Short mmCIF file of C-alpha atoms and ligand atoms in Angstrom, two decimals:
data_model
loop_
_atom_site.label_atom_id
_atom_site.label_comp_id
_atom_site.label_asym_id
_atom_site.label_seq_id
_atom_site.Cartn_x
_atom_site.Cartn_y
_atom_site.Cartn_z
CA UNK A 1 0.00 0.00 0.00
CA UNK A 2 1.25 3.44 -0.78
CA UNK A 3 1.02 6.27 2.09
CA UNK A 4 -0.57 9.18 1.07
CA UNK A 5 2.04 12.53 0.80
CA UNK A 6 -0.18 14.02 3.14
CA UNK A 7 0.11 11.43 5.71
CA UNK A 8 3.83 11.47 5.05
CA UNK A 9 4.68 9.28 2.38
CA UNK A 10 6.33 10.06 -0.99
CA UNK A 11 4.87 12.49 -3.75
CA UNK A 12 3.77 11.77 -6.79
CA UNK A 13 5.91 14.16 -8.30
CA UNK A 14 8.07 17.04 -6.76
CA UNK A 15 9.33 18.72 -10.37
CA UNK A 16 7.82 21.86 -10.76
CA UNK A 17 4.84 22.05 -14.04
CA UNK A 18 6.49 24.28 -16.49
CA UNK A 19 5.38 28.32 -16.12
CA UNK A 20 2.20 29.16 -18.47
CA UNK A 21 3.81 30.99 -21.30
CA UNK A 22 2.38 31.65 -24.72
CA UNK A 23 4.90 34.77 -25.57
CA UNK A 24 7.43 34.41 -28.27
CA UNK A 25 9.62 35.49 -31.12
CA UNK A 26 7.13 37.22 -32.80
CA UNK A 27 6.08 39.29 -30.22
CA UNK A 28 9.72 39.84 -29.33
CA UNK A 29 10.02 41.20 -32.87
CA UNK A 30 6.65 43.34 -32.74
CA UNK A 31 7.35 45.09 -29.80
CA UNK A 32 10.80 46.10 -31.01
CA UNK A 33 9.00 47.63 -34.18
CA UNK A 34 6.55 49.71 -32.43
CA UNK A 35 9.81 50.86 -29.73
CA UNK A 36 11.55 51.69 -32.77
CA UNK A 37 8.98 53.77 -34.66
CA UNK A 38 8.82 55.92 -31.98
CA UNK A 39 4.89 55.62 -31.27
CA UNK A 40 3.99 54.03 -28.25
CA UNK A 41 0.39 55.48 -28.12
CA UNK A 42 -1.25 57.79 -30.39
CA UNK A 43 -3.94 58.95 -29.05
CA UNK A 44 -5.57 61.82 -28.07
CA UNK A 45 -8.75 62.82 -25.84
CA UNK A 46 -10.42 65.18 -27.87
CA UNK A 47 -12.28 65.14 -31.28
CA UNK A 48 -9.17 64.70 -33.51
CA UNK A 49 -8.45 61.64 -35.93
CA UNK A 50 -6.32 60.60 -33.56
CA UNK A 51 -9.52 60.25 -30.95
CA UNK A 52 -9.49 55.98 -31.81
CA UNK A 53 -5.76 56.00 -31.30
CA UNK A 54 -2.79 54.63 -33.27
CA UNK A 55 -1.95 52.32 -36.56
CA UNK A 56 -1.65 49.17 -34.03
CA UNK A 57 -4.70 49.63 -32.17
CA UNK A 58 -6.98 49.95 -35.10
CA UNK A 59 -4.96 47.23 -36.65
CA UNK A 60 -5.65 44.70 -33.79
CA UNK A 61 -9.38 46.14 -33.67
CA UNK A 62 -9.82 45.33 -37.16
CA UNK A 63 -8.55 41.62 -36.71
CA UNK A 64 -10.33 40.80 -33.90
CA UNK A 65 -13.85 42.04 -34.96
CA UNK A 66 -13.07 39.97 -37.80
CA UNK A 67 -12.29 36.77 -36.22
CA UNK A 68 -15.52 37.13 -34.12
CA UNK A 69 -17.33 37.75 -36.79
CA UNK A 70 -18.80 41.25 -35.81
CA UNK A 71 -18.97 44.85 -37.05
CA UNK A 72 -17.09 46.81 -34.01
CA UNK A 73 -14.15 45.47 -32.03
CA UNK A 74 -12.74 48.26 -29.47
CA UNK A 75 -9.56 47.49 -27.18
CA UNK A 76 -9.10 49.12 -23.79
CA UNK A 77 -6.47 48.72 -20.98
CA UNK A 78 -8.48 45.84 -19.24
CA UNK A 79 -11.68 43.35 -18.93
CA UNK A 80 -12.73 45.11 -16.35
CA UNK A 81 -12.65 48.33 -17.69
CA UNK A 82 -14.08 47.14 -20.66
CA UNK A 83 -17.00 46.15 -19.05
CA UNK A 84 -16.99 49.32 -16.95
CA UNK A 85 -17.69 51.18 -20.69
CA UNK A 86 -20.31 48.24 -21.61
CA UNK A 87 -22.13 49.10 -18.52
CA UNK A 88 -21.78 53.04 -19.51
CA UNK A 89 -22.85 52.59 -23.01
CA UNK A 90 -26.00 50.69 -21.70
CA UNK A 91 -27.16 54.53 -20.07
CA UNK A 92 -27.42 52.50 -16.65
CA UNK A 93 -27.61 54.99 -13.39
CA UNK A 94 -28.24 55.54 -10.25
CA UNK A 95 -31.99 53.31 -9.23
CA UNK A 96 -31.34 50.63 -11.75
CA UNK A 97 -30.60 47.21 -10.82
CA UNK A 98 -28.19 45.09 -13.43
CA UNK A 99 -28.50 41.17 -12.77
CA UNK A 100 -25.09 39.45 -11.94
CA UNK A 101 -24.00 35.77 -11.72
CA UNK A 102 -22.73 35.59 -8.02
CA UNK A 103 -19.64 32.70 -9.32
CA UNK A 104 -17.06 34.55 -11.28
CA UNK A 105 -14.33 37.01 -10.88
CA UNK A 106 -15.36 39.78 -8.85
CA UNK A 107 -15.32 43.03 -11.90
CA UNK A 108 -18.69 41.38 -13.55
CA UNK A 109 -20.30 41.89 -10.69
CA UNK A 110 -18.83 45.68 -9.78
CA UNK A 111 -19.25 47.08 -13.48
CA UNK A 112 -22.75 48.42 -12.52
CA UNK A 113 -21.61 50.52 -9.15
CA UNK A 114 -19.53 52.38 -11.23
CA UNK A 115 -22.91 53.93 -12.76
CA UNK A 116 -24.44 53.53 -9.28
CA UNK A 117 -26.31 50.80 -10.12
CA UNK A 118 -26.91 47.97 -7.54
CA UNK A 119 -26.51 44.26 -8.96
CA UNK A 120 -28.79 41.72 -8.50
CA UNK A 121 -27.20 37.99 -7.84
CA UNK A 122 -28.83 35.24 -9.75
CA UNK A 123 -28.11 31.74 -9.69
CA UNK A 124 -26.29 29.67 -11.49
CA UNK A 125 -26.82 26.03 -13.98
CA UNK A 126 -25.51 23.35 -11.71
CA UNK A 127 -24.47 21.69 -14.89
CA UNK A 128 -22.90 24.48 -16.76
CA UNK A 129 -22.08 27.36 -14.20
CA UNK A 130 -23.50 29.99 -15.99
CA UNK A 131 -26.53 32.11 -15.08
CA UNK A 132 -29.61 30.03 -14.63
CA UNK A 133 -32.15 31.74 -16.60
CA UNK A 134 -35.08 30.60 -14.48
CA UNK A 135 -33.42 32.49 -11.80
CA UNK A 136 -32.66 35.69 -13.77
CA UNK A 137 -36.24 35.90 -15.20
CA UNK A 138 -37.05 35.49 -11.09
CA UNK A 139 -34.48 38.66 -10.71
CA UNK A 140 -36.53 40.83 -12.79
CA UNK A 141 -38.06 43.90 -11.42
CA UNK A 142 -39.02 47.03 -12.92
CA UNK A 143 -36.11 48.28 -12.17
CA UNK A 144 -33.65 46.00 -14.15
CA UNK A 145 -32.19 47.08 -17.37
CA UNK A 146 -29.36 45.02 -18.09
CA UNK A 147 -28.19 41.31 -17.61
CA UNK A 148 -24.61 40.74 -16.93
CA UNK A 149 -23.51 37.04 -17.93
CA UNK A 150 -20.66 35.46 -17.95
CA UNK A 151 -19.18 32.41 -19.86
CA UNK A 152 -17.52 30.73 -17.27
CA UNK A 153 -14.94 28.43 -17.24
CA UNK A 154 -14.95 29.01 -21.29
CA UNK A 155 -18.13 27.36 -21.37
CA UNK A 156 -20.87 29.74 -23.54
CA UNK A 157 -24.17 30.84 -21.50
CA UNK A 158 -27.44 29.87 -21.98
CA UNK A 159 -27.83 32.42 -24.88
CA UNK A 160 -30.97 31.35 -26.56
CA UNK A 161 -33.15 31.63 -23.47
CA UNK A 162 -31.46 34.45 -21.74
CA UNK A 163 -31.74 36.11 -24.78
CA UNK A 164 -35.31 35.67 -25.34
CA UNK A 165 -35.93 36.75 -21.49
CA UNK A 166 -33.75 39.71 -22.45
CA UNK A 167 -36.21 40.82 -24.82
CA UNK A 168 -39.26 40.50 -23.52
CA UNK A 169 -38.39 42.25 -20.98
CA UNK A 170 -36.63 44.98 -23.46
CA UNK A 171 -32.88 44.26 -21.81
CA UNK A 172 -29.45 44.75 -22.50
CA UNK A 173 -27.37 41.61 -22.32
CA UNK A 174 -23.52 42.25 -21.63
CA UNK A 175 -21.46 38.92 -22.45
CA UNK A 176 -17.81 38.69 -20.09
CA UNK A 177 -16.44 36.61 -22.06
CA UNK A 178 -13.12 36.79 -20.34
CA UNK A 179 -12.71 33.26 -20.16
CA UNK A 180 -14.09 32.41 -23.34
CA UNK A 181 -11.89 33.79 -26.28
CA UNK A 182 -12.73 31.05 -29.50
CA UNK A 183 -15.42 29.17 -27.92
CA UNK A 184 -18.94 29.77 -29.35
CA UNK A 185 -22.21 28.14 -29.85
CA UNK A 186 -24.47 27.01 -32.57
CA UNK A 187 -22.26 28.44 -35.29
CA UNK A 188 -21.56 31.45 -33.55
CA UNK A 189 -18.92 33.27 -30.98
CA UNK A 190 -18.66 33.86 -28.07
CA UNK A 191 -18.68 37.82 -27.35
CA UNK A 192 -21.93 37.58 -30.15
CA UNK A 193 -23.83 36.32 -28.07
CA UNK A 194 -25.39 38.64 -26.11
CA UNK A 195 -25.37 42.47 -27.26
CA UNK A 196 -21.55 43.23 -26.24
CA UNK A 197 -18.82 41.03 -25.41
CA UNK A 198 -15.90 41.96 -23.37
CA UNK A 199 -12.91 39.63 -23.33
CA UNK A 200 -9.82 40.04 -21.80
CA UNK A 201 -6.06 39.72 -22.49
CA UNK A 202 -4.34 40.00 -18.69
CA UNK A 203 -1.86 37.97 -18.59
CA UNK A 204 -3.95 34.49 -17.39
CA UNK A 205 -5.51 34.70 -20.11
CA UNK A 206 -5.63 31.91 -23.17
CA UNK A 207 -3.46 34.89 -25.10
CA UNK A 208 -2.69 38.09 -23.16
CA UNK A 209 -0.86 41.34 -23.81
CA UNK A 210 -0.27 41.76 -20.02
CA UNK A 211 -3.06 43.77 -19.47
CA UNK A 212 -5.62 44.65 -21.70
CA UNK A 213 -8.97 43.91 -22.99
CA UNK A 214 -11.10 44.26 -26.74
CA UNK A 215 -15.24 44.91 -26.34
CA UNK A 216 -17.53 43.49 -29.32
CA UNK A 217 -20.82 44.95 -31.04
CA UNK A 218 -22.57 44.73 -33.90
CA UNK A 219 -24.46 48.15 -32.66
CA UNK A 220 -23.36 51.19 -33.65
CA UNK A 221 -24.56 53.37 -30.96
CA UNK A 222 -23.25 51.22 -27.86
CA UNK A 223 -20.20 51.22 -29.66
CA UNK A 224 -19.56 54.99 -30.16
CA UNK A 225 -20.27 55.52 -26.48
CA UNK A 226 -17.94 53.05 -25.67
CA UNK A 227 -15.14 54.99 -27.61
CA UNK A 228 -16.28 57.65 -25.81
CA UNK A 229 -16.04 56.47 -22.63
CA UNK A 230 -13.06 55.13 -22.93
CA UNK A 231 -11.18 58.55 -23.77
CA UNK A 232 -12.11 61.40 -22.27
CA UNK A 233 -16.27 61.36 -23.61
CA UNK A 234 -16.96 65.11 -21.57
CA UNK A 235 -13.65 66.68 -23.61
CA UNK A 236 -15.03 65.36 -26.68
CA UNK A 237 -18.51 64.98 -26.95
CA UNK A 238 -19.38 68.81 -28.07
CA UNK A 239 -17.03 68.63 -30.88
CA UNK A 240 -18.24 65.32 -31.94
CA UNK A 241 -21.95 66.63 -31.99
CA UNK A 242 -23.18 63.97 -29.30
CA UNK A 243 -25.96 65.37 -27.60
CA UNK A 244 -27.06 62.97 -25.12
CA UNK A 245 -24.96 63.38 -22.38
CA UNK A 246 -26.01 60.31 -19.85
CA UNK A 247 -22.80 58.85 -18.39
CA UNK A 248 -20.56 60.76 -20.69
CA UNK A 249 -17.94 60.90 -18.39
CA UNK A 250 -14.71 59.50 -19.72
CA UNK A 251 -11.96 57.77 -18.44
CA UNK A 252 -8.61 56.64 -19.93
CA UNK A 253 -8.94 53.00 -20.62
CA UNK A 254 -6.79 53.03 -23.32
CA UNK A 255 -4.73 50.58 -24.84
CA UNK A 256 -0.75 51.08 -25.73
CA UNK A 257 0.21 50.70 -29.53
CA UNK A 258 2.87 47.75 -27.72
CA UNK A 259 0.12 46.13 -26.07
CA UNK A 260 -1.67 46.06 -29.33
CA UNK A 261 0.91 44.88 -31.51
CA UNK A 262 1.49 41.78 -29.02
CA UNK A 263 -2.24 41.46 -29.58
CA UNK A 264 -2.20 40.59 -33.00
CA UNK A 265 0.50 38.10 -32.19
CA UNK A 266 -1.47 36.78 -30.07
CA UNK A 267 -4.77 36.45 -31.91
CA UNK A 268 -3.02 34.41 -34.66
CA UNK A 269 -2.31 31.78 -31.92
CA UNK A 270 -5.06 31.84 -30.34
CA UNK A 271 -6.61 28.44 -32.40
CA UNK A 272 -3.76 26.60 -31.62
CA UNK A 273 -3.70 27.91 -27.83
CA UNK A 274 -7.52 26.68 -27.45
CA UNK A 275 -6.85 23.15 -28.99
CA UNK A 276 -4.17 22.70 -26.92
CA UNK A 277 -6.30 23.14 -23.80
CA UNK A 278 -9.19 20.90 -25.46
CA UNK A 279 -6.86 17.95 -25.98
CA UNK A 280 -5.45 18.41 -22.54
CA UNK A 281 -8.66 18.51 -20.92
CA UNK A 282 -9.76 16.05 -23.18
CA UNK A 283 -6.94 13.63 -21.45
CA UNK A 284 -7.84 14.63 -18.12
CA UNK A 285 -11.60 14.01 -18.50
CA UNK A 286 -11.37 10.49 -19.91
CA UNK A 287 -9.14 9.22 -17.13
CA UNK A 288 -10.42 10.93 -14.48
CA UNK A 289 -14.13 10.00 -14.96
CA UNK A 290 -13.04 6.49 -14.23
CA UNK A 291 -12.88 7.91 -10.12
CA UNK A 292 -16.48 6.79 -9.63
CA UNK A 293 -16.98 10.08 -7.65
CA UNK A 294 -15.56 12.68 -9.96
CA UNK A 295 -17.67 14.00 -12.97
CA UNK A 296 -16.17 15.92 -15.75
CA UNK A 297 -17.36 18.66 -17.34
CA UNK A 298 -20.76 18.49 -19.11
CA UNK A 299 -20.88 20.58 -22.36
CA UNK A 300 -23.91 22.16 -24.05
CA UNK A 301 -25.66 20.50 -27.11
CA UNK A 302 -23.79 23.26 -29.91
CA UNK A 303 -21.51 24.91 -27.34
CA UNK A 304 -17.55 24.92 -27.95
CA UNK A 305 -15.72 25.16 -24.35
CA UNK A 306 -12.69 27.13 -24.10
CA UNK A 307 -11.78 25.48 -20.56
CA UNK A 308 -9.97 28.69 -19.50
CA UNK A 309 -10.55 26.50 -16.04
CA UNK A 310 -10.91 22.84 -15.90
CA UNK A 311 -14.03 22.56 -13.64
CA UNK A 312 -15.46 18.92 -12.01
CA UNK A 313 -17.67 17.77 -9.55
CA UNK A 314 -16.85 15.70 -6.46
CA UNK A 315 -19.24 13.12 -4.94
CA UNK A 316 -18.35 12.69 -1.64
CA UNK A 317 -21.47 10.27 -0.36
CA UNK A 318 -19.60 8.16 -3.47
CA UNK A 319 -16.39 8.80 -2.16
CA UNK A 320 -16.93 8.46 2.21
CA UNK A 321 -14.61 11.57 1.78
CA UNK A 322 -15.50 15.58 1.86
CA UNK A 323 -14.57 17.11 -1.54
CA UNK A 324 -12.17 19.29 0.78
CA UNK A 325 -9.89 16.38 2.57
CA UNK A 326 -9.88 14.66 -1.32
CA UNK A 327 -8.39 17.95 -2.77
CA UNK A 328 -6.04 18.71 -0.44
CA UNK A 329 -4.79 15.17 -0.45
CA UNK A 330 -4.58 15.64 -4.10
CA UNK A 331 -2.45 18.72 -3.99
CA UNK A 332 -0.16 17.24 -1.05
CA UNK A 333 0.68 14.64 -4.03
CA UNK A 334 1.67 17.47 -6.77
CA UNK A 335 4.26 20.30 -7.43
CA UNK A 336 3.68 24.10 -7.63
CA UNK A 337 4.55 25.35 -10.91
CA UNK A 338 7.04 27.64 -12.18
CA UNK A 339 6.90 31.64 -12.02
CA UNK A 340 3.49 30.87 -9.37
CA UNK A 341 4.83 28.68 -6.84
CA UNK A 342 3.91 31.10 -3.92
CA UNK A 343 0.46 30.14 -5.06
CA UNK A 344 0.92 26.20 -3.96
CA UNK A 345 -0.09 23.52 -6.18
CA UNK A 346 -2.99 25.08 -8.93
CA UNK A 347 -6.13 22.95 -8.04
CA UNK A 348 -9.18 24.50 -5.52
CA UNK A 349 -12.01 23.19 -3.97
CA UNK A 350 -14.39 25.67 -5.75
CA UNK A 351 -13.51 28.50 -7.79
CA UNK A 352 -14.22 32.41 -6.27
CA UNK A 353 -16.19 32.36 -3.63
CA UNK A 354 -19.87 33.40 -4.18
CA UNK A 355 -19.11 37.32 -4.71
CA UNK A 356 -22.24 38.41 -2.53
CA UNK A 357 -20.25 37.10 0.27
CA UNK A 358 -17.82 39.60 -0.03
CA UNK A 359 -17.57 42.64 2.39
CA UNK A 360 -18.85 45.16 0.53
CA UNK A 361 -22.64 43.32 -0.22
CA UNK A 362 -22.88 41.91 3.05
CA UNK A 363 -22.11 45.61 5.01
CA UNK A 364 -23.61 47.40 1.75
CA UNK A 365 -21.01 50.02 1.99
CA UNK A 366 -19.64 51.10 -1.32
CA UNK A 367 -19.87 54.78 -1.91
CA UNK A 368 -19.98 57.06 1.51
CA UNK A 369 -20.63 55.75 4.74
CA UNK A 370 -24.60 55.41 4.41
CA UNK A 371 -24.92 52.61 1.86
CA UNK A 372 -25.14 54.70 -1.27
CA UNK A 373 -26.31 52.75 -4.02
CA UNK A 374 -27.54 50.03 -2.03
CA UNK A 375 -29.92 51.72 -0.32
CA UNK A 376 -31.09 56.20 -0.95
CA UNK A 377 -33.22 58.19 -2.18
CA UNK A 378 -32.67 57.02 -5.95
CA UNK A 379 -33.33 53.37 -5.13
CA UNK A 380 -36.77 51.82 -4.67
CA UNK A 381 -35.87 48.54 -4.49
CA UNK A 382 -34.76 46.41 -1.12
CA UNK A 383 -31.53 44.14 -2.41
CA UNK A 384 -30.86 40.79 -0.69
CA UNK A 385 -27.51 39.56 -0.08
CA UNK A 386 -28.22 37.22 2.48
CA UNK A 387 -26.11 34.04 2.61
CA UNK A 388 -28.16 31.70 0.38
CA UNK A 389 -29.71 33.64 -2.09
CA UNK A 390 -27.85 31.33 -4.44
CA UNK A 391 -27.99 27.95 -3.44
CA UNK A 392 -26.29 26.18 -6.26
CA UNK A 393 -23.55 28.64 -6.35
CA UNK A 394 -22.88 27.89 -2.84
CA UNK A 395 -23.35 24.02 -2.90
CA UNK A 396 -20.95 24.15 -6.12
CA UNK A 397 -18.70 26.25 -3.49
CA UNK A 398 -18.41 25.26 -0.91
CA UNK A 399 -19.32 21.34 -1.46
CA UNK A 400 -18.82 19.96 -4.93
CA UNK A 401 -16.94 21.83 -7.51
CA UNK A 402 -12.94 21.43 -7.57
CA UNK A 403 -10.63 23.81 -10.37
CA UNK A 404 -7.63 23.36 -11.64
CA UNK A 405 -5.24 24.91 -14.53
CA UNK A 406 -3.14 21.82 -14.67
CA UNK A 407 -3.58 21.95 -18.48
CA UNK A 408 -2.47 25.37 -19.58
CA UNK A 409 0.20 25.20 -22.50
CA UNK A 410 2.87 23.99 -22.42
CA UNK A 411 1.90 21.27 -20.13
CA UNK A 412 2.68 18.01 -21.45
CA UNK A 413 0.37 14.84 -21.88
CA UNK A 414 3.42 13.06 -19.40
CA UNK A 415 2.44 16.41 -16.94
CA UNK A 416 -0.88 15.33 -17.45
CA UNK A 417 -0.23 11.77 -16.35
CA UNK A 418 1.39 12.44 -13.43
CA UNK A 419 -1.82 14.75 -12.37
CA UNK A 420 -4.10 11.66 -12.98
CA UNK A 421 -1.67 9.87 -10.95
CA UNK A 422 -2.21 11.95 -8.18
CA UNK A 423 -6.27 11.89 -8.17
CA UNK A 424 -6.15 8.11 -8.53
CA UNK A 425 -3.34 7.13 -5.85
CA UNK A 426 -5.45 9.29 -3.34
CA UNK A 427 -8.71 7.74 -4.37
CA UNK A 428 -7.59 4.24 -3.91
CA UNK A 429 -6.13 5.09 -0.29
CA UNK A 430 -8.72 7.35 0.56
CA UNK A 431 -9.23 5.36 3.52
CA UNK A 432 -6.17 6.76 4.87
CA UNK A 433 -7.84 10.25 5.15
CA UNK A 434 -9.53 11.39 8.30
CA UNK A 435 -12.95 10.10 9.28
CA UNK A 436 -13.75 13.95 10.23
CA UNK A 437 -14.30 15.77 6.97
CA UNK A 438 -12.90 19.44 7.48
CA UNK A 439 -15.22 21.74 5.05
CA UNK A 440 -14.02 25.11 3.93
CA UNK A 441 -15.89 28.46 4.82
C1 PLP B 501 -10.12 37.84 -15.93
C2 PLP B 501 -11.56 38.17 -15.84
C3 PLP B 501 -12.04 39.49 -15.80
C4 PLP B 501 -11.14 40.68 -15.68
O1 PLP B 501 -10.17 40.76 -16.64
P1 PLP B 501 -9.07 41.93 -16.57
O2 PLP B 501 -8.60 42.04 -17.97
O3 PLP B 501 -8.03 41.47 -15.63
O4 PLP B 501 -9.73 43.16 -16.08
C5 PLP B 501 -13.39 39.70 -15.82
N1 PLP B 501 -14.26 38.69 -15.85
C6 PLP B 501 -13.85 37.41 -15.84
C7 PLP B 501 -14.87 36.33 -15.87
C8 PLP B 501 -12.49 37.11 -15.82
O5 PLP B 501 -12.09 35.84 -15.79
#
């Protein structure tokens, strides 16, 4: 019998995973072009044909609306502040309410207090992770006017009925599609699915430019506000003739011609990037579904998954195990990997916890000391953010869902097997581990 690392015997495997990199020569060579030209940002925040910015930005912009398949493609400085413009664009203020998913990274869920707007948490699929949308018609108040979703994991949101709910109800749907760059459904991509996409290209990204971030329409108004907002829109907007001044305060969100010459780099090998992390997962699923208690990831009928984050469920009435004591008996068996070992071996038990659990929603402090938007004189509505208000978020939290990025280039199918190694040497000694299940908060 083998002791488990955690009860002191020998790891699986104490070599480090190689460091996630998808930078090379060509983006090497790009960025010395744009340093030599001289031009490191053209642009500037007033009505001027300089007001888009420079030769490498509008270059990028062009590729990438065309690889999505869509008539405007605008880069900024982040996701987040990409979605901070979507939000903008939408003419959200202060009294609305924007429906959230509670499970992802915590700017999807913030976009609408930047507008003073207070978001609404609906649930998510317990299949799929994304918004449920029996739960966000449920959400729906006379107050709402946009739907935030987000395609988590890389897997593509319910878009056909959230976007029928969407329009009966006459509302905007923003699509993060941070995670999601080259996935799609039913013939289409992802950041088309809703009205705007946002995507991002930080640097844990499937392709990256450090920071930085592209938003996607195919409607012309939402997408000249967006410009605007992202340079300067109360310097420009008299010039420019735009009348309509809701949220026409500007910021500077944007993007450097360097960032956006890595970009195009990056967008060529972006294909490649994604099948990588199919065939990987791929790998990992068919092994690891023969643990009786672990399920892999379920995919929609038409959906392409991205798997920016390999996702799967843990039994533990299968197992006599908690998900948690199975995890970290996992980890004890693996490496860190290079560039991130601060960050211990890269496999959770959950993902982010449920966002409504964070400080700011449970005191309802955000702006001021008196709850501003949560709760004043422009707000008729009472917001919950009571722990469970999302029950499947918080059973996929805190009980069933484990994460890992054990399959981000340029892991290796021998990495690989040395993960499934690890799952299966602690599965068949799980009686080693404690009779009292520890469970995380
Ligand atoms: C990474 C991420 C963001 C934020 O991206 P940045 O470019 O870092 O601002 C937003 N939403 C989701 C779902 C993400 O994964």
């Amino acid at each position: 019998m083998s002791v488990l690392a955690i009860n002191g015997g020998t790891k699986v495997r104490e070599k480090p995973f190689p460091a996630y990199s998808v930078i090379g020569e060509e983006e090497k060579q790009a960025v010395m072009e744009v340093l030599d030209s001289g031009v490191l940002s053209r642009y500037l925040g007033c009505w001027h044909d300089d007001f888009y910015g420079g030769p490498k930005v509008r270059q990028l912009e062009k590729e990438w609306a065309d690889y999505v398949g869509v008539k405007h493609a605008i880069t900024v400085n982040s996701c987040t502040s990409g979605l901070y413009c979507a939000v903008g664009a939408t003419g959200v203020g202060p009294g609305d309410e924007v429906i959230v998913s509670p499970y992802t990274m915590s700017a999807s869920a913030v976009a609408p207090l930047i507008y003073n707007a207070v978001p609404v948490f609906a649930d998510i699929e317990p299949d799929y992770y994304c918004l449920d949308p029996a739960s966000v018609e449920a959400c729906i108040t006379e107050r709402t006017r946009v739907i935030i979703v987000v395609d988590l994991f890389g897997h593509p949101f319910d878009h056909e009925a959230i976007m029928s709910i969407a329009r009966k109800h006459n509302l905007i749907v923003i699509e993060d599609c941070a995670q999601a760059p080259g996935a799609g459904a039913n013939g289409r991509m992802t950041g088309t699915l809703g009205d705007i996409g946002v995507f991002s290209l930080n640097y844990h990204k499937h392709i990256h430019t450090g920071e930085g971030g592209v938003i996607v329409t195919d409607d012309d108004a939402l997408a000249e506000r967006m410009r605007l907002i992202r340079n300067h829109a109360e310097a420009v907007v008299e010039a420019k003739g735009v009348t309509d001044l809701n949220n026409m305060i500007g910021f500077n969100y944007r993007m450097t011609e360097i960032e956006a010459a890595i970009g195009s780099c990056q967008l060529r090998k972006l294909d490649g990037l994604l099948s990588d992390r199919q065939q990987n997962c791929a790998h990992l699923n068919e092994r690891l579904n023969a643990i009786p208690a672990i399920t892999p990831p379920d995919i929609r009928d038409g959906c392409t998954h991205s798997f920016y984050v390999h996702a799967l469920k843990f039994d533990s009435e299968i197992a006599g195990v908690s998900r948690d004591d199975y995890i970290n008996a996992v980890r004890a068996e693996l490496p860190v990997t290079e560039l991130r070992e601060k960050e211990g071996v890269l496999l959770a038990c959950g993902y982010a916890r449920p966002l409504y659990l964070q400080p700011m929603y449970q005191k309802k402090i955000a702006y001021g000391p008196d709850g501003f938007p949560f709760v004043g004189p422009h707000y008729t509505g009472k917001v919950n953010y009571e722990r469970g208000i999302c029950p499947v978020a918080e059973r996929m939290h805190f009980q069933e869902l484990f994460t890992h990025e054990l399959m981000r280039p340029p892991i290796t199918s021998e990495d690989i097997d040395d993960i499934i190694e690890a799952f299966t040497k602690v599965w068949e000694n799980r009686n080693e581990l404690t009779s009292v299940p520890t469970v995380s908060t």
